[in-house]
Every structure is written in structure tokens, then in C-alpha cells.
PDB file of C-alpha atoms in Angstrom:
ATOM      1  CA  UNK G1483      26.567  -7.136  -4.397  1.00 94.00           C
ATOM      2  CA  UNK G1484      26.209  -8.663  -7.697  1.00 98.00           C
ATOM      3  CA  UNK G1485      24.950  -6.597 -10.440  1.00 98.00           C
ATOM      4  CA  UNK G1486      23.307  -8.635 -13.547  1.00 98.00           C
ATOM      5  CA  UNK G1487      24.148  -8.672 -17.009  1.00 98.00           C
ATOM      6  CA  UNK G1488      22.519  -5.274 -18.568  1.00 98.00           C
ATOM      7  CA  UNK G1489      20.756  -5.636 -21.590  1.00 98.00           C
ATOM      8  CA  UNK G1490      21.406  -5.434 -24.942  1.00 98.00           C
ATOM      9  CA  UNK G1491      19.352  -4.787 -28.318  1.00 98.00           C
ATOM     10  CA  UNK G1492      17.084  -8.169 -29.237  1.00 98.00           C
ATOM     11  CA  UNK G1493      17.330  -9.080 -25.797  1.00 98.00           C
ATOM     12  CA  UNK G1494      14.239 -10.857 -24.500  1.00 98.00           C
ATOM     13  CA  UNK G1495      12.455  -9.050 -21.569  1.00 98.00           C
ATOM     14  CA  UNK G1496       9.572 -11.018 -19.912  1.00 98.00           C
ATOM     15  CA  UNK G1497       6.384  -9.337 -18.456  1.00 98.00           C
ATOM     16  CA  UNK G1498       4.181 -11.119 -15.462  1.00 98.00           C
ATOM     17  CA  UNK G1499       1.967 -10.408 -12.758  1.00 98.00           C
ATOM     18  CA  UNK G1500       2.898 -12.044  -9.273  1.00 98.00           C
ATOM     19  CA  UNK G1501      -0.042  -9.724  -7.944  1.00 98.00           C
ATOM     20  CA  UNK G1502      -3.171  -8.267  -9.127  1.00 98.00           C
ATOM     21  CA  UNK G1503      -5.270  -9.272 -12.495  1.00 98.00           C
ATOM     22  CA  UNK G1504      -4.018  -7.337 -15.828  1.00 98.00           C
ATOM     23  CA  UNK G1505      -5.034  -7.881 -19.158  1.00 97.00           C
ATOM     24  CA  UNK G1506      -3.265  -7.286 -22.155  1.00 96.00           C
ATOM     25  CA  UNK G1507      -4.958  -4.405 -23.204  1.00 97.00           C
ATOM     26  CA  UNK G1508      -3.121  -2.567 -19.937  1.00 98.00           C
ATOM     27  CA  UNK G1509      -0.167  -3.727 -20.825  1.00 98.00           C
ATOM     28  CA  UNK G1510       0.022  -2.489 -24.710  1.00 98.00           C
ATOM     29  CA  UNK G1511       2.062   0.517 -24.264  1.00 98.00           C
ATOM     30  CA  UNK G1512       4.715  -0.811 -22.694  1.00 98.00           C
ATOM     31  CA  UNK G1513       4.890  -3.938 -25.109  1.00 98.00           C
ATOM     32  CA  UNK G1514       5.260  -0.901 -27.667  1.00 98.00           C
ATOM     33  CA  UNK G1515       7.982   0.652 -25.675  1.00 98.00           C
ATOM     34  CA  UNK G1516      10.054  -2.462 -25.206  1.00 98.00           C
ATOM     35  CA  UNK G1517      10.538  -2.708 -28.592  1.00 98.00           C
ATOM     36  CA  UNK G1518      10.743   1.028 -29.924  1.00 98.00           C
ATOM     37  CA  UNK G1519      13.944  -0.379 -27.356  1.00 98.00           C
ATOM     38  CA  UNK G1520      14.684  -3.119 -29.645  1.00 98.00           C
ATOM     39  CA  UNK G1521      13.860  -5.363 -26.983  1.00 98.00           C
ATOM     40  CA  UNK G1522      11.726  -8.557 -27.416  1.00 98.00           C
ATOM     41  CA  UNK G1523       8.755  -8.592 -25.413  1.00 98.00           C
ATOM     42  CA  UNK G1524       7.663 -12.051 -23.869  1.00 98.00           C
ATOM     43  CA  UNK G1525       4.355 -12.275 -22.145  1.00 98.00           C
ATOM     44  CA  UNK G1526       3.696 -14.267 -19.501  1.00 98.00           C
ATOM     45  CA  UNK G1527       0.736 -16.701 -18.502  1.00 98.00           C
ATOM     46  CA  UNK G1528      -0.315 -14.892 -15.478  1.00 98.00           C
ATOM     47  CA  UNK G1529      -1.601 -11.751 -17.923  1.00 98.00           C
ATOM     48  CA  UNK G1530      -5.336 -12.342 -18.925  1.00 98.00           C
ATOM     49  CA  UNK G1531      -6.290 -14.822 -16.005  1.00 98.00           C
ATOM     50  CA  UNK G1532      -7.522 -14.259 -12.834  1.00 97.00           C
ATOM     51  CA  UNK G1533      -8.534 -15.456  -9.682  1.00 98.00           C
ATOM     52  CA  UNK G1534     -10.458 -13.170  -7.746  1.00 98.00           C
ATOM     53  CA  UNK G1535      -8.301 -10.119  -7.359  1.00 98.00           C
ATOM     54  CA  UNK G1536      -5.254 -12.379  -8.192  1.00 98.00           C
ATOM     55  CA  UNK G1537      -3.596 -12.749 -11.616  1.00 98.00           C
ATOM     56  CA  UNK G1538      -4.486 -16.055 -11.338  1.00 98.00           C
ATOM     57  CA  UNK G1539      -3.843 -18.479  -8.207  1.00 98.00           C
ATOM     58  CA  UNK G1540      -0.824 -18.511  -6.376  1.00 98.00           C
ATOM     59  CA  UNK G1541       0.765 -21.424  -8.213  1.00 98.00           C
ATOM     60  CA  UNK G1542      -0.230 -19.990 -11.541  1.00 98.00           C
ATOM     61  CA  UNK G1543       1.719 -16.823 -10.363  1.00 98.00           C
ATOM     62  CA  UNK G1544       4.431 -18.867  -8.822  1.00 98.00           C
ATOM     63  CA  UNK G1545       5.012 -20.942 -11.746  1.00 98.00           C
ATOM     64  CA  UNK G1546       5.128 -18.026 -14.035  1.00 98.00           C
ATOM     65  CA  UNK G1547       7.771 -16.403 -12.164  1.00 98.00           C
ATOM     66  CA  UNK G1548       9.753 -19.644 -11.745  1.00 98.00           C
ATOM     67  CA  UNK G1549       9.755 -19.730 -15.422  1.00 98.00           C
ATOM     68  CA  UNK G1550      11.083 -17.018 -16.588  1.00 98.00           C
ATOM     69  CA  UNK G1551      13.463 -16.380 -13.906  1.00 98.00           C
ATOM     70  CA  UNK G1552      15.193 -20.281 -14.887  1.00 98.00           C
ATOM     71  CA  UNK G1553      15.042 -19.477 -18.648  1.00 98.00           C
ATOM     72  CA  UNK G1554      18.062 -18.812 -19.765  1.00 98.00           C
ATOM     73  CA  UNK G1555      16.753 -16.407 -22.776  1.00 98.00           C
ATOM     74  CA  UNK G1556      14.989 -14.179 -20.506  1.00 98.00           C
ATOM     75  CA  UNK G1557      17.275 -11.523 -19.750  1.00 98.00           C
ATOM     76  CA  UNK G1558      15.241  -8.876 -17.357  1.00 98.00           C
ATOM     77  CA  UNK G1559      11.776 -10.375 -15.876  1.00 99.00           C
ATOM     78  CA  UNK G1560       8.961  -6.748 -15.643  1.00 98.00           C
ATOM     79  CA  UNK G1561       6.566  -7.114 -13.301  1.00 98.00           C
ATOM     80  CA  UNK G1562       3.196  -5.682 -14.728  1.00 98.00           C
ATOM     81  CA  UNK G1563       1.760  -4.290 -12.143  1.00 98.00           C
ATOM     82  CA  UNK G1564       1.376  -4.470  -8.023  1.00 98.00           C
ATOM     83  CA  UNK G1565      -1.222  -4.607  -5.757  1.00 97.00           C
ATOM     84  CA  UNK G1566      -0.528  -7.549  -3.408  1.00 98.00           C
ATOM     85  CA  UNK G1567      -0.478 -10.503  -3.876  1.00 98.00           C
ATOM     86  CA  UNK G1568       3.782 -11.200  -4.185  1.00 98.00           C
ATOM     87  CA  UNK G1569       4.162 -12.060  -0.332  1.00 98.00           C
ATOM     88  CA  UNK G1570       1.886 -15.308  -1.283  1.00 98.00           C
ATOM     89  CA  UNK G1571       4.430 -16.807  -3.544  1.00 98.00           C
ATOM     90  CA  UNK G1572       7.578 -15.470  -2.004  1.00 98.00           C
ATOM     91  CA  UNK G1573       8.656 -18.732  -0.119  1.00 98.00           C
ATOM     92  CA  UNK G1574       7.360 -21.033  -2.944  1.00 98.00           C
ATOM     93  CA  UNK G1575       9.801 -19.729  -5.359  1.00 98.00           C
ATOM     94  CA  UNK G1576      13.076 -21.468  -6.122  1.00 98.00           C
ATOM     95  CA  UNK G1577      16.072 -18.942  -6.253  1.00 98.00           C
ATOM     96  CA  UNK G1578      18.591 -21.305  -6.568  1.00 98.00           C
ATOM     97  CA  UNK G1579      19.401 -21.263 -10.220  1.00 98.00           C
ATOM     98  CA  UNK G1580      19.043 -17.231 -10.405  1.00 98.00           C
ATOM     99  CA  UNK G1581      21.286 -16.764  -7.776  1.00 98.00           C
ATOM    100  CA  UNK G1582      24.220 -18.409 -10.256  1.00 98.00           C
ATOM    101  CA  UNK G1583      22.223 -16.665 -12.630  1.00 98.00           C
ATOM    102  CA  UNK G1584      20.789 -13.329 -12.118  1.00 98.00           C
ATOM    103  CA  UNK G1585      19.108 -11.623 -14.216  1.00 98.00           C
ATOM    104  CA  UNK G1586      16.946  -8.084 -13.430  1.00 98.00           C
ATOM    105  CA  UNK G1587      13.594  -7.423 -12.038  1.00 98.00           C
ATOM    106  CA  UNK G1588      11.818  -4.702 -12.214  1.00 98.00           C
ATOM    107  CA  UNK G1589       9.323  -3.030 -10.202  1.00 98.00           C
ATOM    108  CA  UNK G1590       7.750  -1.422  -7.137  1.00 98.00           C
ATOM    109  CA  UNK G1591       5.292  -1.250  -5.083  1.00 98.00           C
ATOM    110  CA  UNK G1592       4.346  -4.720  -4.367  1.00 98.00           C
ATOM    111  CA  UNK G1593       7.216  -6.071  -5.850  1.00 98.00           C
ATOM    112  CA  UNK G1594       9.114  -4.385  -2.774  1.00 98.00           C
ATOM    113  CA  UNK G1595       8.769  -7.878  -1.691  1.00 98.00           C
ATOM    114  CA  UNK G1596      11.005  -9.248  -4.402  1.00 98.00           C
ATOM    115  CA  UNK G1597      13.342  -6.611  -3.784  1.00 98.00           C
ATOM    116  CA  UNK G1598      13.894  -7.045  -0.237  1.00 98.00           C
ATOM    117  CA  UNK G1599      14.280 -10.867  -0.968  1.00 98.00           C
ATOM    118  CA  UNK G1600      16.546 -10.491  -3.447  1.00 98.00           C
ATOM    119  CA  UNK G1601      18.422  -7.896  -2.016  1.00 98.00           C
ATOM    120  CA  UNK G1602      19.411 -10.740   0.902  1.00 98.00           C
ATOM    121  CA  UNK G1603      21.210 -13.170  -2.160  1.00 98.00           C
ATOM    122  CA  UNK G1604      23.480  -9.715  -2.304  1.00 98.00           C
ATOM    123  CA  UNK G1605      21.663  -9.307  -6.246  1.00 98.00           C
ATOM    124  CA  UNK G1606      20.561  -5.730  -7.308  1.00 98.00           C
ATOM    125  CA  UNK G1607      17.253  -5.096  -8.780  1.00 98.00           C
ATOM    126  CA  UNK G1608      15.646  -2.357 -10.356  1.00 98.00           C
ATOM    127  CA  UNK G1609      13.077  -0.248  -8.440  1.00 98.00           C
ATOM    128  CA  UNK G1610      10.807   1.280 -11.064  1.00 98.00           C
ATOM    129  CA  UNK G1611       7.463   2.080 -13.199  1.00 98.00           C
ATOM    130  CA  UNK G1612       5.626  -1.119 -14.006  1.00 98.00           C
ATOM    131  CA  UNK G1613       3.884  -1.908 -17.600  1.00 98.00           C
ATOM    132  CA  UNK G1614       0.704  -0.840 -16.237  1.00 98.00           C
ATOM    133  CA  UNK G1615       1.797   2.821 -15.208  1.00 97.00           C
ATOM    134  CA  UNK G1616       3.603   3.074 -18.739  1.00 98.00           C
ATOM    135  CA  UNK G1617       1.033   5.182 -20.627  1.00 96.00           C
ATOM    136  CA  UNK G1618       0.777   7.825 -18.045  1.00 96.00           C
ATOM    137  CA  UNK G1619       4.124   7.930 -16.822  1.00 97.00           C
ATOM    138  CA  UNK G1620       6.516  10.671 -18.012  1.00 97.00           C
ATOM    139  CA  UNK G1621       9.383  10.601 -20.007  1.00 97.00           C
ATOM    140  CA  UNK G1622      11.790  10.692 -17.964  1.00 97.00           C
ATOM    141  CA  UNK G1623      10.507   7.687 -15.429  1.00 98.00           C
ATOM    142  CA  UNK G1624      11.061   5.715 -18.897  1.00 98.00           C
ATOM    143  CA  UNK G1625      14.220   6.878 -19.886  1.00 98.00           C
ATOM    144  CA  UNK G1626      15.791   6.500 -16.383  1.00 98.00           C
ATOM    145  CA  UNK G1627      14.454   2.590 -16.919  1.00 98.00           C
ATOM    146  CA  UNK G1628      16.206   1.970 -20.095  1.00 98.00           C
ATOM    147  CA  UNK G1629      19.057   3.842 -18.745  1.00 98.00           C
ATOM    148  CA  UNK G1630      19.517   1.636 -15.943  1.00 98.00           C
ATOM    149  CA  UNK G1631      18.745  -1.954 -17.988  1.00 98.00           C
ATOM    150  CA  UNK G1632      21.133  -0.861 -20.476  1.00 98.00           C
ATOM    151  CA  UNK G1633      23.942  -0.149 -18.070  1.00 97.00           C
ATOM    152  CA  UNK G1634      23.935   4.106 -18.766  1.00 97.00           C
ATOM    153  CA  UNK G1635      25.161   5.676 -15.913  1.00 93.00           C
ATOM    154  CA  UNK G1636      22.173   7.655 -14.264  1.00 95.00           C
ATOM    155  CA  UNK G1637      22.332  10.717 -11.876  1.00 95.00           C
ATOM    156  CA  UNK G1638      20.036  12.612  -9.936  1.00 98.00           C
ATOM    157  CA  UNK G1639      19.702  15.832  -9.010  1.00 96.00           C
ATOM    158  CA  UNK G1640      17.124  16.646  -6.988  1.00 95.00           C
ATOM    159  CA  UNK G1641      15.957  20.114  -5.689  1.00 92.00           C
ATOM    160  CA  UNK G1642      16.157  21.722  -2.037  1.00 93.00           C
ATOM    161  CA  UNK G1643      13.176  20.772   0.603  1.00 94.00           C
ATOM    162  CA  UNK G1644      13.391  22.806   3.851  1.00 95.00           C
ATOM    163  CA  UNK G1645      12.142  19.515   5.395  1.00 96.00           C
ATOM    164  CA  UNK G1646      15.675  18.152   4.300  1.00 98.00           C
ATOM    165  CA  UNK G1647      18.586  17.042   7.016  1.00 97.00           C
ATOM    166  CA  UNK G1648      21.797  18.183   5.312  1.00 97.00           C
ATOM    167  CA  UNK G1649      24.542  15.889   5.303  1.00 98.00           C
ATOM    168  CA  UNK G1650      26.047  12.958   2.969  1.00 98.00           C
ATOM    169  CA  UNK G1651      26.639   9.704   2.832  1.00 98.00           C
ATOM    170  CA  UNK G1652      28.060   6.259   1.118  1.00 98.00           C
ATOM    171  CA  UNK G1653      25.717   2.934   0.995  1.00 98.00           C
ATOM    172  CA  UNK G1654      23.929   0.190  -0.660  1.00 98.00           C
ATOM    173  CA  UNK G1655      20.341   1.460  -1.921  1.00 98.00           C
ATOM    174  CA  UNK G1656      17.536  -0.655   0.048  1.00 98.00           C
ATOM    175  CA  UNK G1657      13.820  -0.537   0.099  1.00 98.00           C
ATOM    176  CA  UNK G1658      10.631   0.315  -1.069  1.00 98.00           C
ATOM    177  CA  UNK G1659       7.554   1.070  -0.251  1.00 98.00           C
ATOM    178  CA  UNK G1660       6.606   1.063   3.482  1.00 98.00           C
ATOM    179  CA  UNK G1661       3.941  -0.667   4.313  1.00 98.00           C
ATOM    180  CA  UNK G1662       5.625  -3.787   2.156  1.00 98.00           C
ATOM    181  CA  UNK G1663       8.866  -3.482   4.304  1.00 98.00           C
ATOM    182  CA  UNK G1664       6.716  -3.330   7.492  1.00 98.00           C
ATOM    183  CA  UNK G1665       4.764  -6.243   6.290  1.00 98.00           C
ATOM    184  CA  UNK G1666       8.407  -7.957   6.025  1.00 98.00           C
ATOM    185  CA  UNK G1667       9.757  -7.541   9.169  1.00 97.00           C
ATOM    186  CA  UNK G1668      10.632 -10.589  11.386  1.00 96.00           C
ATOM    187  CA  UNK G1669      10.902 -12.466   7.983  1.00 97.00           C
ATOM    188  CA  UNK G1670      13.459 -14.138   5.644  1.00 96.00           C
ATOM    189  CA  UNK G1671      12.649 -10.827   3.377  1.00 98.00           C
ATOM    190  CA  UNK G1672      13.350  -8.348   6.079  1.00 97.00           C
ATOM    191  CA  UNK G1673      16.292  -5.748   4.981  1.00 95.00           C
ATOM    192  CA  UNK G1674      19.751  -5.252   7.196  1.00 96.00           C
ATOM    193  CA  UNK G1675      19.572  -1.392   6.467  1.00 97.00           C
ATOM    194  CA  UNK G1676      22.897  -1.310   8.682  1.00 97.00           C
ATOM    195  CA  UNK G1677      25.417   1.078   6.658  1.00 98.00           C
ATOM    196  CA  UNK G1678      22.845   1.267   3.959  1.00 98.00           C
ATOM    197  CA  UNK G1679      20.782   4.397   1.896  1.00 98.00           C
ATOM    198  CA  UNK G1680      17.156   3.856   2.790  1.00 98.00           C
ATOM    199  CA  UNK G1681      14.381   4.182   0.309  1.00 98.00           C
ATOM    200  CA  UNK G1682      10.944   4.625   0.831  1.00 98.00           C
ATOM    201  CA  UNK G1683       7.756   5.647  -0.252  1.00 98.00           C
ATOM    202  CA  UNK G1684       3.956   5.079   0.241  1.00 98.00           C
ATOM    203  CA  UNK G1685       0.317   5.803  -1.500  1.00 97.00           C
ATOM    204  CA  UNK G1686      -3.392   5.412   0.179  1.00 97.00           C
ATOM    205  CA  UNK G1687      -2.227   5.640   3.907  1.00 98.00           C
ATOM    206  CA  UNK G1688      -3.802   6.954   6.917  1.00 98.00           C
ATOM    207  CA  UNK G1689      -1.028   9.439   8.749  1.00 98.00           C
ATOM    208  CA  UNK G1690      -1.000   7.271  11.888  1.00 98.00           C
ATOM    209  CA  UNK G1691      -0.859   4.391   9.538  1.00 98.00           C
ATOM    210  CA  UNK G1692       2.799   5.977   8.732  1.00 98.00           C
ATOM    211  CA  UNK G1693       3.447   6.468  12.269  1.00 98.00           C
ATOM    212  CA  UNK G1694       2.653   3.359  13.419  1.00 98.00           C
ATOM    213  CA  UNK G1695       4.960   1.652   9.810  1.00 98.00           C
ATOM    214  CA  UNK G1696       8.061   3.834  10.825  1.00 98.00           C
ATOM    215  CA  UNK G1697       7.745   3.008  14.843  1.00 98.00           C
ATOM    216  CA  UNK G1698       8.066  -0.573  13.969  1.00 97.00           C
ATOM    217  CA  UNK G1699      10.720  -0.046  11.651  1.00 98.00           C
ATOM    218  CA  UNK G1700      12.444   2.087  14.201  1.00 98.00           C
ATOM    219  CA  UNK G1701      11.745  -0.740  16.877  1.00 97.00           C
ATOM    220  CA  UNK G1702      13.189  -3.275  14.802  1.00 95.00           C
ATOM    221  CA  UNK G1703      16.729  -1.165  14.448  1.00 95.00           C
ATOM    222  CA  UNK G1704      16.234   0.016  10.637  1.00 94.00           C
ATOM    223  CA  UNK G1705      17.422   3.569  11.653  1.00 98.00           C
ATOM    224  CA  UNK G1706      20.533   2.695  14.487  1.00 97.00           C
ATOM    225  CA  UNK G1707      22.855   2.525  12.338  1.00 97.00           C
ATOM    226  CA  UNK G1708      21.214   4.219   8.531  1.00 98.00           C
ATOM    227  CA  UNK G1709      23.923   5.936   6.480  1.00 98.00           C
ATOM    228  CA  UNK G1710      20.793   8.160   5.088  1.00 98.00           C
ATOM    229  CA  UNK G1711      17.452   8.499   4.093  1.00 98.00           C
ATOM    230  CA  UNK G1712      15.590   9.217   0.813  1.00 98.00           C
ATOM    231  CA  UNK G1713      12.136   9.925   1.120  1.00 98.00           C
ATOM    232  CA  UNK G1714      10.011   9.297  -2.418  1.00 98.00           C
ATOM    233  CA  UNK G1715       6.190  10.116  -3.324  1.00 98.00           C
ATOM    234  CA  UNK G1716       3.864   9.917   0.039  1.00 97.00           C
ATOM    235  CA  UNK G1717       0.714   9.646  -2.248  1.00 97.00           C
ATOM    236  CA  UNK G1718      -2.886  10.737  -1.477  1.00 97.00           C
ATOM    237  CA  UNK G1719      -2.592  10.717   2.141  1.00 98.00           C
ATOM    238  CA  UNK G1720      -5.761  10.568   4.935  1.00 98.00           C
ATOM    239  CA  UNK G1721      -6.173  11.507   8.119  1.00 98.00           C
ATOM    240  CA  UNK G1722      -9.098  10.533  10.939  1.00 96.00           C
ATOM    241  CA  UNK G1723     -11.828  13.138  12.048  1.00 96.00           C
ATOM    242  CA  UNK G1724      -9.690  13.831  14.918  1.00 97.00           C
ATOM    243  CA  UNK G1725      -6.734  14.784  12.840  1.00 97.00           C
ATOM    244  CA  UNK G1726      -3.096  13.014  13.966  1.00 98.00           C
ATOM    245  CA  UNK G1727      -1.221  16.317  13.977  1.00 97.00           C
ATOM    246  CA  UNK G1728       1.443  16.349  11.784  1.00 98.00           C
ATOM    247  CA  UNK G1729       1.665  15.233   7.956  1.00 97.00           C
ATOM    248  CA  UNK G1730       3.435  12.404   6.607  1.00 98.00           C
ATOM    249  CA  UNK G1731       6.937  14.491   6.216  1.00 97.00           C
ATOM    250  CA  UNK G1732       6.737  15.838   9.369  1.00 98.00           C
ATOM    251  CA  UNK G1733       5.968  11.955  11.143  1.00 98.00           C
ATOM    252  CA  UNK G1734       9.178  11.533   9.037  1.00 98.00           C
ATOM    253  CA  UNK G1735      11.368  13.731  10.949  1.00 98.00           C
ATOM    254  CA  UNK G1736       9.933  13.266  14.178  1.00 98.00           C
ATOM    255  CA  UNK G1737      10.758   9.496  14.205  1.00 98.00           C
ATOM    256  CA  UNK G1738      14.223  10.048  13.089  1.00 98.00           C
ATOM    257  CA  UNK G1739      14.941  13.245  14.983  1.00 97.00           C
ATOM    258  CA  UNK G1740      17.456  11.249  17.355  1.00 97.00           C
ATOM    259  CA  UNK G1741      19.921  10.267  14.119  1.00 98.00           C
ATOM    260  CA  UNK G1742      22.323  12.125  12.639  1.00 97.00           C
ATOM    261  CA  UNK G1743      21.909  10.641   8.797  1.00 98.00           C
ATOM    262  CA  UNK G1744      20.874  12.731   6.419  1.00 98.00           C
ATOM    263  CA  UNK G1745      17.546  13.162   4.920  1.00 98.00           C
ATOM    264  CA  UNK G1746      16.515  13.854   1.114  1.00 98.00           C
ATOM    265  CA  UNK G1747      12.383  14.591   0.482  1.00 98.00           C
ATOM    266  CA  UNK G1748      10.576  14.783  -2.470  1.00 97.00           C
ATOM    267  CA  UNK G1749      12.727  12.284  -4.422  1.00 98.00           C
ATOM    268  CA  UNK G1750      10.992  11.308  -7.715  1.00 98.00           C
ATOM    269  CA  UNK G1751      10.014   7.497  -7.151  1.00 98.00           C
ATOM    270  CA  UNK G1752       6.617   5.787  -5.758  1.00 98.00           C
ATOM    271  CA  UNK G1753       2.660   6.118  -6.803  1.00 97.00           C
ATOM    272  CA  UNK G1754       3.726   9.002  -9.035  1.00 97.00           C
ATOM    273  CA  UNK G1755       3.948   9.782 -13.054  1.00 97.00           C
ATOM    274  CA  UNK G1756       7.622  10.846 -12.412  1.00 98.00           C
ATOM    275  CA  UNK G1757       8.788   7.153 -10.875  1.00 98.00           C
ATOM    276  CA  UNK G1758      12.484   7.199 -11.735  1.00 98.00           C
ATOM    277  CA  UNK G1759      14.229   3.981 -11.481  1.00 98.00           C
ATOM    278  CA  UNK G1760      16.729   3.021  -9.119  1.00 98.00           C
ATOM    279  CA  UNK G1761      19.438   0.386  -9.040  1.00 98.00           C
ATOM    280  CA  UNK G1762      18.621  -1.412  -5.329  1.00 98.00           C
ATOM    281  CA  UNK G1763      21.516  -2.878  -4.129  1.00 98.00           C
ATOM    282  CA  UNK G1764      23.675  -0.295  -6.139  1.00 98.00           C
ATOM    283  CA  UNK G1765      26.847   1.290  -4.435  1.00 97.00           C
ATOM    284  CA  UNK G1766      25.399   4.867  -3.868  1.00 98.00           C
ATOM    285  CA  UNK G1767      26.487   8.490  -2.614  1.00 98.00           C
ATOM    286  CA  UNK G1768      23.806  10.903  -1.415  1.00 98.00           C
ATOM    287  CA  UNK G1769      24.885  14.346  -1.039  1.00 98.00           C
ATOM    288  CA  UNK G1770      21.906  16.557   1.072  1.00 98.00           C
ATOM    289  CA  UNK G1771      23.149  20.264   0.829  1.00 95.00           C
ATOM    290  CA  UNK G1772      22.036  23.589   1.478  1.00 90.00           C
ATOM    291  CA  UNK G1773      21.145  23.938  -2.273  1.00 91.00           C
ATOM    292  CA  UNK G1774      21.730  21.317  -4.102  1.00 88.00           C
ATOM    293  CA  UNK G1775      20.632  17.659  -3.189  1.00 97.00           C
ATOM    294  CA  UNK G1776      22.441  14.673  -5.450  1.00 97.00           C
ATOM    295  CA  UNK G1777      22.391  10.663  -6.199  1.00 98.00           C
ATOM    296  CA  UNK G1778      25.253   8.933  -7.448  1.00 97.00           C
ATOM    297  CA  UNK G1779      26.269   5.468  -8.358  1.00 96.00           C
ATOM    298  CA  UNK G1780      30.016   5.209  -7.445  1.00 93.00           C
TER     299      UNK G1780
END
């Protein structure tokens, strides 16, 4: 797995929407945060145009990404924001170039698209909060970011969910948010999760929406051979009239009852104001204990 260059002060740090419409406006605090990082901001042509729901059509977006992913002064490419809308461009987009060349993006959501694609050119990418979520987000979701672009070594240490399966395990860090993975499978995008530390997370779901996700990922051999699973922020969840029966956590645990791997809830990442980054791709440990519950890049 090939990690790219991190940054370094004056760096130039570009900042487009392959999804939904943003405007500037929504993107002002983290302009201001990029460079209280002494980072140079660049923004892109896809914020401040639209097309329906789109920020702008799909070549606009396309060609935007293309862009600043050849440009050799661009040194990390943000996405703004998600939505959908990434999936539409995915197969337009020339890699070549940035696969002698890699440089970082950034986001989630969405962008799970771009990670899972990327992830299959062996490149690591950074799973984290977007511009848009930067003025509500906490602290510490935007320190773990810098941390990461800058090359500082970041641990976790996440605390103790009954729900938890105790164990640990070694891997590459995959995946994303759920319903983009599900979308992928079948595809050039879809994830090998064999040997691998799972990530995933969700917002705006029905509960048998989650069932029906993780049977399909099950189906298509995600968990036979998992060296664990991390379980972010399952955000703002429904259920019918006729209620499905169990909550998203539990669904969790039912589908993977039959595996051995462990099983970490309630990390910090997802639909959340406490979205810590995460270096996809990254050589990771996950220790699951009785007490205390750590990740680790080794």
C-alpha cells in the first residue's frame, strides 16, 4: 500500500465537490482553517455552480477532479461535501497519472466511493470531516485531520461497549459508509476486505435498510475471512410501523454472529461532530478488550 507524500507548511490543498451543490459561503471555515494550518487553499470550479442537486454536471465535476488530481502543485485534493453524486464520475476519471503520483483525498460519506476505488490502486486515503461539516465539528475531528495530512502519528482509544466482541487483530483499514459500499458491490470499486479491518458507518437508514446492506455484504464474502470490525456513528436511525426488532447494533451482531473477528462499537467517525480521521489503506492493529478498546498504525 502506498502512502502519499504528507504535507507540509505552504502546501497547496484543493477543495471540490464531486457531489452535491456548495457555495462558498459553506465552505468559509474551513478555507480559514487550512490556513491557520499554513496551508494554501485552492478552490475548485465545481463550488458555486449547480445542476439540479449536482455541483454542477457530471463533466463539470469530472473535470474538476481530473484537474487537481494531475496538477502537480496540488498536494491533498478535500472533498467539500457528500451527498451523491461521486458514483456518476467514478469511471470517467483518469487515474493513471495519480497512481505514479498520489497525492491524498479526503473525505466520507459519498466519497466512500473514491475510497474504495482508490483503495484497489493499493493508495491510502484519508477518511474524514469534509469542509462543509467544519464549523460544527469538534476539535478533535480537526486535529486528528491535520494530524494525519501532516504525517503525526495518531492513536485511538476508544471506550468499552458491552455490544463489543473482544479480541484483536492486524489489517489494512477499508471502508466507509454502508450503503456506498453496498452500492459498490459487483463493481470495479468493490473492496477485497479479505485479511482486512472493516470500517463502517451509516446516517438516515431504515433498520431493515441495514439488514438488508449487511446481508448483501455478507453474501458477497466481506465477512469470510475479516480480521475485525469497527463499527462508527449509525446516525438518526428509522424503523417501519411494524417495528424490525432489533436496532442497528444489534442487526450488527446478529449478521456476524458466525465469525470469530472482533468487534469495536461506537468508534468516533461518520454523520457525527466527533468524525475522526482515518488513514484507509493504513497498516492497522485493533485491540477489543475487556476494558480498554485501541487503534494503532503499526
Amino acid at each position: 500500500m502506498v502512502t502519499p507524500d504528507f504535507v507540509r507548511k505552504g502546501d497547496k490543498i484543493a477543495i471540490v465537490s464531486t457531489a452535491r451543490k456548495i457555495n462558498k459561503k459553506e465552505i468559509n471555515e474551513a478555507i480559514y482553517t487550512l490556513e491557520s494550518w499554513n496551508l494554501k487553499p485552492v478552490i475548485g470550479a465545481t463550488i458555486g455552480i449547480e445542476n439540479n442537486q449536482f455541483a454542477g454536471s457530471d463533466e463539470d465535476r469530472r473535470a474538476d477532479f481530473q484537474r487537481m488530481l494531475d496538477d502537480p502543485e496540488i498536494k491533498a485534493i478535500w472533498c467539500a461535501r457528500g451527498g451523491y453524486g461521486t458514483v456518476r464520475i467514478i469511471d470517467l476519471i483518469d487515474f493513471s497519472n495519480f497512481q505514479k503520483h498520489p497525492k491524498w483525498v479526503v473525505g466520507y460519506s459519498d466519497i466512500t466511493v473514491l475510497h474504495a476505488h482508490i483503495h484497489n490502486f493499493d493508495i491510502s486515503t484519508i477518511h474524514g470531516v469534509m469542509p462543509i461539516d467544519v464549523y460544527k465539528c469538534k476539535e478533535e475531528a480537526k486535529q486528528s485531520l491535520k494530524d494525519i495530512l501532516f504525517g503525526n502519528q495518531v492513536d485511538y482509544k476508544i471506550p468499552f461497549s458491552p455490544k463489543n466482541k473482544i479480541g484483536y487483530c492486524e489489517g489494512e483499514l477499508v471502508g466507509g459508509n454502508l450503503s456506498i459500499l453496498y452500492s459498490l458491490c459487483g463493481s470495479a470499486s468493490s473492496i477485497d476486505a479479505r485479511g482486512k479491518i472493516l470500517c463502517i458507518e451509516d446516517l438516515d437508514e431504515y433498520l431493515y435498510h441495514i439488514d438488508r446492506m449487511l446481508q448483501n455484504l455478507k453474501r458477497n464474502k466481506y465477512f469470510d475471512q475479516l480480521a475485525g470490525l469497527i463499527i462508527g456513528g449509525m446516525t438518526k436511525m428509522h424503523d417501519n410501523n411494524i417495528p424490525f426488532g432489533m436496532d442497528a447494533e444489534d442487526i450488527i451482531l446478529d449478521i456476524v454472529k458466525e465469525y470469530d473477528f472482533p468487534v469495536l462499537f461506537n468508534f468516533p467517525m461518520g454523520h457525527i461532530e466527533d468524525n475522526r480521521a482515518l488513514m484507509l489503506g493504513a497498516k492497522t492493529s485493533l485491540e477489543v478488550g475487556g476494558t480498554t478498546c485501541k487503534l494503532r498504525y503499526i
